[in-house]
Amino acid sequence: MDKSKRTFFEYKRSFRKRLPPIQSGDRIDYKNMSLISRFISEQGKILSRRVNRLTLKQQRLITIAIKQARILSLLPFLNNEKQFERTESTTRTPSFRARKR
């Protein structure tokens, strides 16, 4: 069959319907760490709604739960391990300068 003769339906490909990330029985709560950790990046940032495939209401509830968990120290604000390391270039040593008059 020629490309110009193909119908619209022949171009359609089958795809698997994705399951929603939050089931109907899941409670969105700051104590539910297994649920909250799915919506945080490796750096500790909240992932966007498009990436999570959440509804607007679910994204708001997830954001509030993550912020509450951060305040209660259940989650870190930053997940950057290099944050507290100091290299030699950043350490200061006292230096004495000769003052010109």
PDB file of C-alpha atoms in Angstrom:
ATOM      1  CA  MET A   1       0.000   0.000   0.000  1.00  0.00           C
ATOM      2  CA  ASP A   2       1.246   3.452  -0.889  1.00  0.00           C
ATOM      3  CA  LYS A   3       1.947   6.015   1.858  1.00  0.00           C
ATOM      4  CA  SER A   4      -0.605   8.350   0.345  1.00  0.00           C
ATOM      5  CA  LYS A   5      -3.291   5.625   0.439  1.00  0.00           C
ATOM      6  CA  ARG A   6      -2.975   4.816   4.161  1.00  0.00           C
ATOM      7  CA  THR A   7      -5.868   5.716   6.368  1.00  0.00           C
ATOM      8  CA  PHE A   8      -5.687   7.564   9.668  1.00  0.00           C
ATOM      9  CA  PHE A   9      -6.340   4.427  11.693  1.00  0.00           C
ATOM     10  CA  GLU A  10      -3.301   2.630  10.343  1.00  0.00           C
ATOM     11  CA  TYR A  11      -1.017   5.298  11.837  1.00  0.00           C
ATOM     12  CA  LYS A  12      -2.428   4.843  15.304  1.00  0.00           C
ATOM     13  CA  ARG A  13      -0.234   2.796  17.591  1.00  0.00           C
ATOM     14  CA  SER A  14      -1.427   0.985  20.653  1.00  0.00           C
ATOM     15  CA  PHE A  15      -0.079   2.149  23.987  1.00  0.00           C
ATOM     16  CA  ARG A  16      -0.370   0.975  27.524  1.00  0.00           C
ATOM     17  CA  LYS A  17      -2.416   3.152  29.825  1.00  0.00           C
ATOM     18  CA  ARG A  18      -0.288   4.275  32.739  1.00  0.00           C
ATOM     19  CA  LEU A  19      -1.518   3.705  36.223  1.00  0.00           C
ATOM     20  CA  PRO A  20      -2.053   6.790  38.374  1.00  0.00           C
ATOM     21  CA  PRO A  21       0.799   7.399  40.830  1.00  0.00           C
ATOM     22  CA  ILE A  22      -1.586   7.824  43.757  1.00  0.00           C
ATOM     23  CA  GLN A  23      -4.226   5.164  44.278  1.00  0.00           C
ATOM     24  CA  SER A  24      -7.648   5.964  45.689  1.00  0.00           C
ATOM     25  CA  GLY A  25      -6.798   4.399  49.069  1.00  0.00           C
ATOM     26  CA  ASP A  26      -3.519   6.285  49.586  1.00  0.00           C
ATOM     27  CA  ARG A  27      -3.596   9.086  52.118  1.00  0.00           C
ATOM     28  CA  ILE A  28      -1.510  12.122  51.240  1.00  0.00           C
ATOM     29  CA  ASP A  29       0.024  12.913  54.607  1.00  0.00           C
ATOM     30  CA  TYR A  30       3.384  14.135  55.912  1.00  0.00           C
ATOM     31  CA  LYS A  31       3.803  10.850  57.826  1.00  0.00           C
ATOM     32  CA  ASN A  32       3.486   8.715  54.675  1.00  0.00           C
ATOM     33  CA  MET A  33       7.169   8.826  53.739  1.00  0.00           C
ATOM     34  CA  SER A  34       7.003   6.031  51.170  1.00  0.00           C
ATOM     35  CA  LEU A  35       4.476   8.048  49.168  1.00  0.00           C
ATOM     36  CA  ILE A  36       6.200  11.427  49.587  1.00  0.00           C
ATOM     37  CA  SER A  37       9.634  10.148  48.609  1.00  0.00           C
ATOM     38  CA  ARG A  38       8.354   9.219  45.133  1.00  0.00           C
ATOM     39  CA  PHE A  39       7.707  12.892  44.338  1.00  0.00           C
ATOM     40  CA  ILE A  40      11.107  14.282  45.374  1.00  0.00           C
ATOM     41  CA  SER A  41      14.188  14.412  43.157  1.00  0.00           C
ATOM     42  CA  GLU A  42      17.630  13.192  44.229  1.00  0.00           C
ATOM     43  CA  GLN A  43      18.542  16.767  45.140  1.00  0.00           C
ATOM     44  CA  GLY A  44      15.510  17.094  47.403  1.00  0.00           C
ATOM     45  CA  LYS A  45      13.421  19.236  45.046  1.00  0.00           C
ATOM     46  CA  ILE A  46       9.700  18.727  44.569  1.00  0.00           C
ATOM     47  CA  LEU A  47       9.058  17.311  41.106  1.00  0.00           C
ATOM     48  CA  SER A  48       6.662  19.130  38.791  1.00  0.00           C
ATOM     49  CA  ARG A  49       3.110  18.089  38.174  1.00  0.00           C
ATOM     50  CA  ARG A  50       3.808  17.050  34.595  1.00  0.00           C
ATOM     51  CA  VAL A  51       6.592  14.713  35.685  1.00  0.00           C
ATOM     52  CA  ASN A  52       4.484  13.239  38.495  1.00  0.00           C
ATOM     53  CA  ARG A  53       1.318  12.864  36.371  1.00  0.00           C
ATOM     54  CA  LEU A  54      -0.780  14.220  39.248  1.00  0.00           C
ATOM     55  CA  THR A  55      -3.916  16.300  39.270  1.00  0.00           C
ATOM     56  CA  LEU A  56      -3.716  19.871  40.497  1.00  0.00           C
ATOM     57  CA  LYS A  57      -5.375  19.025  43.805  1.00  0.00           C
ATOM     58  CA  GLN A  58      -3.051  16.064  44.398  1.00  0.00           C
ATOM     59  CA  GLN A  59       0.030  18.159  43.591  1.00  0.00           C
ATOM     60  CA  ARG A  60      -1.020  20.818  46.098  1.00  0.00           C
ATOM     61  CA  LEU A  61      -1.570  18.211  48.809  1.00  0.00           C
ATOM     62  CA  ILE A  62       1.787  16.548  48.050  1.00  0.00           C
ATOM     63  CA  THR A  63       3.561  19.928  48.195  1.00  0.00           C
ATOM     64  CA  ILE A  64       1.989  20.772  51.557  1.00  0.00           C
ATOM     65  CA  ALA A  65       2.862  17.316  52.937  1.00  0.00           C
ATOM     66  CA  ILE A  66       6.495  17.636  51.779  1.00  0.00           C
ATOM     67  CA  LYS A  67       6.838  21.074  53.346  1.00  0.00           C
ATOM     68  CA  GLN A  68       5.354  19.850  56.632  1.00  0.00           C
ATOM     69  CA  ALA A  69       7.737  16.871  56.639  1.00  0.00           C
ATOM     70  CA  ARG A  70      10.683  19.220  56.052  1.00  0.00           C
ATOM     71  CA  ILE A  71       9.658  21.476  58.918  1.00  0.00           C
ATOM     72  CA  LEU A  72       9.306  18.488  61.253  1.00  0.00           C
ATOM     73  CA  SER A  73      12.764  17.239  60.142  1.00  0.00           C
ATOM     74  CA  LEU A  74      11.400  14.086  58.545  1.00  0.00           C
ATOM     75  CA  LEU A  75      12.888  15.199  55.215  1.00  0.00           C
ATOM     76  CA  PRO A  76      15.985  17.289  54.546  1.00  0.00           C
ATOM     77  CA  PHE A  77      15.585  20.665  52.874  1.00  0.00           C
ATOM     78  CA  LEU A  78      18.614  19.910  50.701  1.00  0.00           C
ATOM     79  CA  ASN A  79      19.911  16.497  49.833  1.00  0.00           C
ATOM     80  CA  ASN A  80      23.377  17.720  48.946  1.00  0.00           C
ATOM     81  CA  GLU A  81      26.148  15.838  50.755  1.00  0.00           C
ATOM     82  CA  LYS A  82      28.858  18.285  49.667  1.00  0.00           C
ATOM     83  CA  GLN A  83      27.130  21.110  51.515  1.00  0.00           C
ATOM     84  CA  PHE A  84      29.208  20.899  54.699  1.00  0.00           C
ATOM     85  CA  GLU A  85      32.529  19.851  53.223  1.00  0.00           C
ATOM     86  CA  ARG A  86      35.163  22.574  53.132  1.00  0.00           C
ATOM     87  CA  THR A  87      38.023  22.440  50.743  1.00  0.00           C
ATOM     88  CA  GLU A  88      41.430  23.943  51.360  1.00  0.00           C
ATOM     89  CA  SER A  89      40.789  26.785  48.954  1.00  0.00           C
ATOM     90  CA  THR A  90      37.859  28.071  51.020  1.00  0.00           C
ATOM     91  CA  THR A  91      39.550  27.874  54.412  1.00  0.00           C
ATOM     92  CA  ARG A  92      41.007  31.135  55.592  1.00  0.00           C
ATOM     93  CA  THR A  93      44.344  31.586  57.232  1.00  0.00           C
ATOM     94  CA  PRO A  94      45.243  34.720  59.093  1.00  0.00           C
ATOM     95  CA  SER A  95      47.624  36.844  57.112  1.00  0.00           C
ATOM     96  CA  PHE A  96      49.539  39.832  58.365  1.00  0.00           C
ATOM     97  CA  ARG A  97      50.026  42.678  55.973  1.00  0.00           C
ATOM     98  CA  ALA A  98      52.578  45.408  56.314  1.00  0.00           C
ATOM     99  CA  ARG A  99      50.740  48.684  56.390  1.00  0.00           C
ATOM    100  CA  LYS A 100      52.048  51.427  54.125  1.00  0.00           C
ATOM    101  CA  ARG A 101      52.251  54.951  55.487  1.00  0.00           C
TER     102      ARG A 101
END
